[in-house]
CSV table of C-alpha atoms in Angstrom, one decimal:
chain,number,residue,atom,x,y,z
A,1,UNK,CA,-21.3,-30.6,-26.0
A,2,UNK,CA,-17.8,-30.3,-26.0
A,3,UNK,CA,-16.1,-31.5,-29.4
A,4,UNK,CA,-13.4,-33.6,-27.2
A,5,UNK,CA,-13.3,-36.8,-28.9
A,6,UNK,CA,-10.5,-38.7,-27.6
A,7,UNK,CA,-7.0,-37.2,-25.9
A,8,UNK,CA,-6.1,-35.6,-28.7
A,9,UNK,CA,-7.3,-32.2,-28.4
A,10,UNK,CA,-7.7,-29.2,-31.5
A,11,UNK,CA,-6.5,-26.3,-29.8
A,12,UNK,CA,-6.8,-22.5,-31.5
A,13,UNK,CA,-3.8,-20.0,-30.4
A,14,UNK,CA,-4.8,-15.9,-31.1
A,15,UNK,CA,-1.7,-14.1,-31.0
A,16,UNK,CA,0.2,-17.9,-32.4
A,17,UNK,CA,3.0,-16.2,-34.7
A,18,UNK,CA,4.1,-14.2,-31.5
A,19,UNK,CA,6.4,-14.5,-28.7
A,20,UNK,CA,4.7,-16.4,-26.4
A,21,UNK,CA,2.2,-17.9,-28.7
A,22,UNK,CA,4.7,-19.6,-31.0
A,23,UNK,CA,6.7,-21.3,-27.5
A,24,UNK,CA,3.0,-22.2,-26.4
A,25,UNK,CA,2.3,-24.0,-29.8
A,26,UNK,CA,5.9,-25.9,-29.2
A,27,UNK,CA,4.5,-26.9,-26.4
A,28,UNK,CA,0.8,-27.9,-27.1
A,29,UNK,CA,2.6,-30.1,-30.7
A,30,UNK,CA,4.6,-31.7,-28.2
A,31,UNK,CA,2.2,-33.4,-26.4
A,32,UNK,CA,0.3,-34.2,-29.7
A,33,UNK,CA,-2.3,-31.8,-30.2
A,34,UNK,CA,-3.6,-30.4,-33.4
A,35,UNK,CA,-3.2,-26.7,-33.3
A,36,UNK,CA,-5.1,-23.6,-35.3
A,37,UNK,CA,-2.7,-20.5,-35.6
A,38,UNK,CA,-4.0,-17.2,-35.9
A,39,UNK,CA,-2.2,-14.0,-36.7
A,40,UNK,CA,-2.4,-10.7,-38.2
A,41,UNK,CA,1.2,-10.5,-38.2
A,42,UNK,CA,1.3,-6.7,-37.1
A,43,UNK,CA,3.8,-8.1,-34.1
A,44,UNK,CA,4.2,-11.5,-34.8
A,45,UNK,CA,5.9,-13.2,-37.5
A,46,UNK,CA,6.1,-16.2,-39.7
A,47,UNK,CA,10.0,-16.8,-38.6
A,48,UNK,CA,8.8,-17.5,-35.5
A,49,UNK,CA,7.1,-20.4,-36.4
A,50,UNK,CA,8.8,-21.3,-40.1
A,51,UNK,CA,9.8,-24.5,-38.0
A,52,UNK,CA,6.0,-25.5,-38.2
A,53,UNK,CA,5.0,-25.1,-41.6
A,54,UNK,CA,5.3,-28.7,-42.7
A,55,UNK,CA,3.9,-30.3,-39.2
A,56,UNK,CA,1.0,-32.5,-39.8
A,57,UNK,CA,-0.9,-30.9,-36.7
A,58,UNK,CA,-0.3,-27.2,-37.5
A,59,UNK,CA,-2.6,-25.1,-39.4
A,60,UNK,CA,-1.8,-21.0,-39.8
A,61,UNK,CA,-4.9,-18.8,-40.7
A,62,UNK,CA,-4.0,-15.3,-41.0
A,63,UNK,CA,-6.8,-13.4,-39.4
A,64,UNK,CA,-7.6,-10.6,-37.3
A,65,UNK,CA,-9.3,-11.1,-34.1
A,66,UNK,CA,-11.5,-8.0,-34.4
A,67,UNK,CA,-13.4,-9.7,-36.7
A,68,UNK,CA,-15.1,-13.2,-35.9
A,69,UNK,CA,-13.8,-16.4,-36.4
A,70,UNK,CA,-15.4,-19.8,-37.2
A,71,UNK,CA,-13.2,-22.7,-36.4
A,72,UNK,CA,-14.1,-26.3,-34.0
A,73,UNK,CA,-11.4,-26.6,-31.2
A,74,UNK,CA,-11.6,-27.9,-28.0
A,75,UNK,CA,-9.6,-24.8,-26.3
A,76,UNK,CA,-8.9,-21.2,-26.8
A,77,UNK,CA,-5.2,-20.0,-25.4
A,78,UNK,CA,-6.7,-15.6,-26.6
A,79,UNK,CA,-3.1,-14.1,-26.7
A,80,UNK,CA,-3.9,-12.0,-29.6
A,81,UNK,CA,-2.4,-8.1,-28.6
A,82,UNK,CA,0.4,-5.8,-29.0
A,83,UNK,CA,2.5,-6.4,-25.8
A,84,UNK,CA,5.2,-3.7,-26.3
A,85,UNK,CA,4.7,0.0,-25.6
A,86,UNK,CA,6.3,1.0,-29.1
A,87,UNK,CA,3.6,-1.1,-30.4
A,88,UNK,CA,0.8,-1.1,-28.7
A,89,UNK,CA,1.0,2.9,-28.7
A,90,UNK,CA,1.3,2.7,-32.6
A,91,UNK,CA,-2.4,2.5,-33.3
A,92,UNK,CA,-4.0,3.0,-29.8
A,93,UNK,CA,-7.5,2.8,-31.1
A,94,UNK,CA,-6.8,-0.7,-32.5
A,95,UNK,CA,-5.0,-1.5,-29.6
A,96,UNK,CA,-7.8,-1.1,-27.9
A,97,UNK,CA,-9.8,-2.9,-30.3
A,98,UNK,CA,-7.9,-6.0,-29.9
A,99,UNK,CA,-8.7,-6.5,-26.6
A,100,UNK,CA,-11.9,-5.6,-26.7
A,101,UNK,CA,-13.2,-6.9,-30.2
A,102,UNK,CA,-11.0,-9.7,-29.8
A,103,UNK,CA,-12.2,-10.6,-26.3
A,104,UNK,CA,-16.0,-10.5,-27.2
A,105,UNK,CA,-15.4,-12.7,-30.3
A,106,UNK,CA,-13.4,-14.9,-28.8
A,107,UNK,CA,-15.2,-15.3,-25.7
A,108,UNK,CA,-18.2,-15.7,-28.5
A,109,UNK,CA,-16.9,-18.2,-29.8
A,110,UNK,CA,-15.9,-20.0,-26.5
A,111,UNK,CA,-19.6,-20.3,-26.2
A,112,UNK,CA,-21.2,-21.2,-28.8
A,113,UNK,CA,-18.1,-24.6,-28.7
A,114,UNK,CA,-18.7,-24.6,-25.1
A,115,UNK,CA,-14.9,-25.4,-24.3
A,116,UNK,CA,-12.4,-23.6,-22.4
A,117,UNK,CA,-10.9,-20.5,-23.4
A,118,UNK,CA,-7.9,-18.3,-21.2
A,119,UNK,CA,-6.8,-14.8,-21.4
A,120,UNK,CA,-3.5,-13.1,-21.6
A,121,UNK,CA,-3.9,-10.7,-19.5
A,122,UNK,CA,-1.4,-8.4,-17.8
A,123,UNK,CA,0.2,-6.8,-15.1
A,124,UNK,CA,-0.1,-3.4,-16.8
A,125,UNK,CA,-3.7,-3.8,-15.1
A,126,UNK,CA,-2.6,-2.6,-12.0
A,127,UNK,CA,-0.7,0.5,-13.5
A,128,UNK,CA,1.6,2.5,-11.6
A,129,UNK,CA,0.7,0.5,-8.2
A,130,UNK,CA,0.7,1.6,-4.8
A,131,UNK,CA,0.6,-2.1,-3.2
A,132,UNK,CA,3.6,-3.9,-3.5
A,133,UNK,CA,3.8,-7.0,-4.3
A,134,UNK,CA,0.6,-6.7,-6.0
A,135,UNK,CA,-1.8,-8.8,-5.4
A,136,UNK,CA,-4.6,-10.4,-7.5
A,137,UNK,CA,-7.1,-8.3,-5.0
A,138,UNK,CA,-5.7,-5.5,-5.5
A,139,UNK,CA,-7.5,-3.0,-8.4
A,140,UNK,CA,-4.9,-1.2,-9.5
A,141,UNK,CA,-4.0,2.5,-10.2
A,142,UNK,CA,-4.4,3.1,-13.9
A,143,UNK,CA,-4.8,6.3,-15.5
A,144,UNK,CA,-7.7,5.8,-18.2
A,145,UNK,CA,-6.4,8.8,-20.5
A,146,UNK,CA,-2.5,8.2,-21.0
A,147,UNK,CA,-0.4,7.1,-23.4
A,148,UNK,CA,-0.7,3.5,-22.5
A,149,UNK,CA,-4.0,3.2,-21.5
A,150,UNK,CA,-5.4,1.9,-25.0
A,151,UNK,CA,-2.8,-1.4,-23.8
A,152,UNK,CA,-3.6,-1.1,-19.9
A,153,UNK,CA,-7.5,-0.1,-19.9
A,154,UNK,CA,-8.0,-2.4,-22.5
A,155,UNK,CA,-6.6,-5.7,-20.9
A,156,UNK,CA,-9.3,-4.8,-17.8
A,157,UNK,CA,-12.0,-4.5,-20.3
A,158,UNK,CA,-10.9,-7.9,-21.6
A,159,UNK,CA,-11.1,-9.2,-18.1
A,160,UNK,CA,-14.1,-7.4,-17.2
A,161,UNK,CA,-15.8,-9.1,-20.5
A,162,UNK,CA,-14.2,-12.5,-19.2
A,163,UNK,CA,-16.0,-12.5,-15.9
A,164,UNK,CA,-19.0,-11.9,-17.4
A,165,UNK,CA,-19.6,-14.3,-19.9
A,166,UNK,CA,-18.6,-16.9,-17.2
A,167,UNK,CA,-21.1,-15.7,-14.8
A,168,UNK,CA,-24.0,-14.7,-17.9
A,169,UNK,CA,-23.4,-17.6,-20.2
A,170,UNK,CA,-21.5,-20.2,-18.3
A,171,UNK,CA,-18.4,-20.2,-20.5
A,172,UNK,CA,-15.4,-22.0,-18.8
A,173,UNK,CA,-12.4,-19.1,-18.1
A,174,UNK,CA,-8.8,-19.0,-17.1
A,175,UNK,CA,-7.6,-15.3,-16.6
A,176,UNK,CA,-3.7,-15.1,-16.3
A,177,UNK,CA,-2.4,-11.7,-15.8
A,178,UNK,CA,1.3,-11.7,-16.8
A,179,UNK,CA,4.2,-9.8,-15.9
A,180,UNK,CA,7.6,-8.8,-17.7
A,181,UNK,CA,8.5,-11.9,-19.9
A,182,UNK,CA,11.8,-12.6,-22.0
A,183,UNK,CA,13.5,-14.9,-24.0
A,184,UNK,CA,13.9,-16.4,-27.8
A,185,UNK,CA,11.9,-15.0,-30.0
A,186,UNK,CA,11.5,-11.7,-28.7
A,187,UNK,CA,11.1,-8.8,-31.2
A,188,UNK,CA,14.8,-7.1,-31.6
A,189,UNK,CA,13.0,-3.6,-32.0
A,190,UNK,CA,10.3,-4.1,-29.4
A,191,UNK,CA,11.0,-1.2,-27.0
A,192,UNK,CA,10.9,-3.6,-24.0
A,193,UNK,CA,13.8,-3.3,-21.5
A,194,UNK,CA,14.8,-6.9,-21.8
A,195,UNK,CA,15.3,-6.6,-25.6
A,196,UNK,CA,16.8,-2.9,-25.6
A,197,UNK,CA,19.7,-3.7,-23.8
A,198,UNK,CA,20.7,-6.6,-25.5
A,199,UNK,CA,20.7,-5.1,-28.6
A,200,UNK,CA,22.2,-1.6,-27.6
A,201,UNK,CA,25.2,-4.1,-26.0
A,202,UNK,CA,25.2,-6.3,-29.0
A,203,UNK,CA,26.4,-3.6,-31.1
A,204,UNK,CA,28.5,-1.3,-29.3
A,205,UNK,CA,25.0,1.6,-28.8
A,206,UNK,CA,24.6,3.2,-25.4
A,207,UNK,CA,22.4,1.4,-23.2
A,208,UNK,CA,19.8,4.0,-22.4
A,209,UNK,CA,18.5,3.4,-18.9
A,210,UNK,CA,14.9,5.9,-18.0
A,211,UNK,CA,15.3,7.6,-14.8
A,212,UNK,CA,17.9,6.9,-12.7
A,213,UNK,CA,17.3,3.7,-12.9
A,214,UNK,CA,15.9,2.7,-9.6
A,215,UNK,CA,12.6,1.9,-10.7
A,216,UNK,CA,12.1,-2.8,-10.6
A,217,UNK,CA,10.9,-5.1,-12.6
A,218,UNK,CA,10.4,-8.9,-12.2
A,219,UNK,CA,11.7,-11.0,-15.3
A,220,UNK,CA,10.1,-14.7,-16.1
A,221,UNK,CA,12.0,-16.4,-18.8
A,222,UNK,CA,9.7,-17.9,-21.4
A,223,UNK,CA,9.9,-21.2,-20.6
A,224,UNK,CA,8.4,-21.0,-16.8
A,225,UNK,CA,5.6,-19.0,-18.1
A,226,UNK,CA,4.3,-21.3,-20.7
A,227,UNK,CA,4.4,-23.9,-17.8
A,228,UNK,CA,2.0,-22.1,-16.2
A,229,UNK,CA,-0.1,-21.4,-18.9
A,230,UNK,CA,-0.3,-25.2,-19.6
A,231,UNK,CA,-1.3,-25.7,-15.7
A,232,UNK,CA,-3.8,-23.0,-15.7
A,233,UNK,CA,-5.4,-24.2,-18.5
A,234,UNK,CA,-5.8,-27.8,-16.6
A,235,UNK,CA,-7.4,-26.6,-13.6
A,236,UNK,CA,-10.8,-27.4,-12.6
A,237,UNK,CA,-14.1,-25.4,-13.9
A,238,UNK,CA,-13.8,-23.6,-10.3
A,239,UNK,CA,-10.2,-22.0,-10.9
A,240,UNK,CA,-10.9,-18.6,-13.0
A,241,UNK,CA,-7.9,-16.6,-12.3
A,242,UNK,CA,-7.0,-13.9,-12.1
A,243,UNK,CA,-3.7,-15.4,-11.8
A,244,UNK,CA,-0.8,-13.4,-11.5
A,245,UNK,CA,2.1,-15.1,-13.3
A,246,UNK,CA,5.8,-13.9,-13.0
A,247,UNK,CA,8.5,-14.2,-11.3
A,248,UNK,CA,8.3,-12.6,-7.7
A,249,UNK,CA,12.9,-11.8,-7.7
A,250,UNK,CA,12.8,-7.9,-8.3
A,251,UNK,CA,15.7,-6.2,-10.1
A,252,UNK,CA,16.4,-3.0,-10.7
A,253,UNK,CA,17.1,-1.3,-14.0
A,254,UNK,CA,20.7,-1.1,-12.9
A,255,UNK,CA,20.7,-4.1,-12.2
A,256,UNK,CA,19.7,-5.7,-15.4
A,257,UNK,CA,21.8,-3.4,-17.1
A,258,UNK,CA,25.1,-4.5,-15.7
A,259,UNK,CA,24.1,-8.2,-15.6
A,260,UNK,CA,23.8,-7.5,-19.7
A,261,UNK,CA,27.2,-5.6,-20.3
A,262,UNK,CA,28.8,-9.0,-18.2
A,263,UNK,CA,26.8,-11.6,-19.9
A,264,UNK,CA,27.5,-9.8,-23.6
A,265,UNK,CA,31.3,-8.5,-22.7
A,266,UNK,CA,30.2,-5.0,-23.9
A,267,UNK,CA,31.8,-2.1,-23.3
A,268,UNK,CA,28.8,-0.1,-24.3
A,269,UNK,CA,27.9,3.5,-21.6
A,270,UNK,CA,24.9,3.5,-20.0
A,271,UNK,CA,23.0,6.8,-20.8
A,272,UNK,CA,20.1,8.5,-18.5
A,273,UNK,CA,17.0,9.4,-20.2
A,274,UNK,CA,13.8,10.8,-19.1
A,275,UNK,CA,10.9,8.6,-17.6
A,276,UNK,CA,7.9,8.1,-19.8
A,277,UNK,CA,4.6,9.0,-18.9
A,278,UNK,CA,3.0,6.7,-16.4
A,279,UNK,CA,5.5,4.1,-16.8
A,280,UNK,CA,5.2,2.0,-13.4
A,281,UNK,CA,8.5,2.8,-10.9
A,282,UNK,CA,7.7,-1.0,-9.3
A,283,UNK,CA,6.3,-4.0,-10.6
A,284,UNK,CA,6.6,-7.2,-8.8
A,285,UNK,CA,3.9,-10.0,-8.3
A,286,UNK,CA,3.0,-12.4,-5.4
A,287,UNK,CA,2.8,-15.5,-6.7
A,288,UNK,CA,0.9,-17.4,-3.9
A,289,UNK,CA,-2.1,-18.1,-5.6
A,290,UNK,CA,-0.4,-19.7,-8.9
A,291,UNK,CA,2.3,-21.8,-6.2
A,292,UNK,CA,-1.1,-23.3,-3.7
A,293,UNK,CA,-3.1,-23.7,-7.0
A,294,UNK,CA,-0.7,-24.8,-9.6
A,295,UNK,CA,2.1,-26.2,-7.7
A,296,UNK,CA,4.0,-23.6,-10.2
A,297,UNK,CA,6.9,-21.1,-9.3
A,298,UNK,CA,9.7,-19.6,-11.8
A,299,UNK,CA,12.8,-22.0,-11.8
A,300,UNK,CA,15.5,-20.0,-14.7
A,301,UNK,CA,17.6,-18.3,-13.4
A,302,UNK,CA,18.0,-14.4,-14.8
A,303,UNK,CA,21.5,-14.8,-16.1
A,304,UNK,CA,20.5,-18.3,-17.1
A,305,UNK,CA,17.6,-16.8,-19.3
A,306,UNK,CA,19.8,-14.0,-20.2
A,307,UNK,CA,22.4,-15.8,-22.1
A,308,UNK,CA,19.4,-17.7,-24.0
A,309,UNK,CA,18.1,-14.4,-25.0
A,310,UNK,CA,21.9,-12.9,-26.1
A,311,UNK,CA,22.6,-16.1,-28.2
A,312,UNK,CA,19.1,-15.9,-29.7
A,313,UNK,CA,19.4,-11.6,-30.7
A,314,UNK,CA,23.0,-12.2,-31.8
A,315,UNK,CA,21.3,-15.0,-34.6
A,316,UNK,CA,19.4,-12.1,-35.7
A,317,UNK,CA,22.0,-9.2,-35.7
């Protein structure tokens, strides 16, 4: 049996001292849940959630996920994985590990507390695509041998391990396969786009744009995507995902970058730089399954979300 006792639920967050993790457990003490933080800390960090340390309802265990874990909750957000090229590519092999070794322990665990448990999962599942929008039908077009296939290959094992236990063992699932995401709390150095720019324009550095800077992405600020998590999570044993969540208004890289120099009043250059290997030229996601299932669509604005991020980096600088 479940270990729900009353409306007052234990939840455990993998992945808790991270970006999204630590806004999740915001979220979830809000409402008046007891929440179990687990960390590594190879990406995440305790300033993230130094806030917490003295809340009655929040406990941190640093642990790794490769390893099992034997805790009583009532729900499992798994969110435990390098996100960021320039860290995920740092250790491939226990990249890869993380999302495989964390999934089946996790998962494990799911099952033997037979309560809910969702996945972070990614767009990076549908590589370099050649349907746009993409679609949650739609497979993808990964290359298993790159550079960021420990990160991409990976997340689809994690699904693939998802999918089974639900249909092997009946454990509950919710698969959410994010795209680009931004806002407090982001790491300064983390290679993403988002996160480079604002701190190239913060202090004076070229902005250096790959390509020629034609190639889109689709930006959710944090906030809307932890919404969505929360909804996901409350959907009915029939909902599984995958659900892609994201915000469906494209950009350019041009785009972003001049929407950064106004929002910081930089007068930093942009600089052209090579492409890295298999890095997607368009990412966008239709969103049509999270808006007739969820009721949920992306309501901040970029520049909105933008100047939240600026005021947050320029704390840290």
């Amino acid at each position: 049996m479940a270990r729900i006792y009353d409306s007052r639920k234990r939840i455990l967050v993998t992945g808790g001292a991270g970006f999204l993790g630590s806004h999740l457990i915001d979220r979830l003490l809000s409402q008046g849940h007891e929440i179990i933080c687990v960390d590594n800390l190879f990406t995440g960090t305790k300033r993230n959630i130094d806030h917490l340390h003295n809340h009655p309802r929040f406990e941190f265990m640093r642990h790794d996920v490769c390893f099992p874990l034997y805790v009583e909750v009532d729900e499992i957000y798994n969110l435990a994985c390098p996100a960021s090229p320039i860290h995920y590519q740092h250790d491939p092999v226990q990249t890869t590990k993380t999302s495989v070794h964390g999934a089946i322990n996790m998962l494990g665990l799911a099952k033997r507390l037979k309560c809910k448990i969702m996945q972070a999962s990614t767009s990076e599942v549908y590589g370099d695509p050649v349907v746009h929008p993409q679609t949650e039908a739609y497979w993808g077009n990964v290359n298993p041998i790159g550079t960021r296939s420990c990160y991409d290959e990976g997340k689809r094992c994690a699904e693939t391990l998802f999918f089974d236990y639900h249909r092997q063992h009946g454990v509950g699932i919710k698969v959410a396969r994010i795209f680009n995401t931004y806002g407090p709390r982001m790491h300064l150095k983390d290679g993403r786009v988002v996160s480079n720019f604002i701190s190239q324009a913060l202090v004076g550095e070229d902005i250096t744009l790959y390509g020629d800077g034609s190639q889109t992405r689709s930006f959710c600020y944090v906030d809307d995507l932890i919404e969505a998590f929360e909804r996901l999570m409350d959907t009915d044993a029939a909902v599984t995902g995958p659900i892609n969540l994201g915000n469906p208004v494209e950009h350019t890289m041009v785009e972003l970058a001049e929407a950064v120099l106004k929002i910081t009043g930089s007068r930093s250059k942009v600089v052209h730089q090579a492409l890295p290997a298999d890095d997607p030229t368009r990412r966008r996601p239709d969103i049509s399954l999270a808006k007739e299932i969820l009721k949920w669509e992306p309501k901040v604005k970029l520049d909105d979300g933008l100047r939240k991020t600026t005021e947050y980096f320029k704390s840290l600088i």
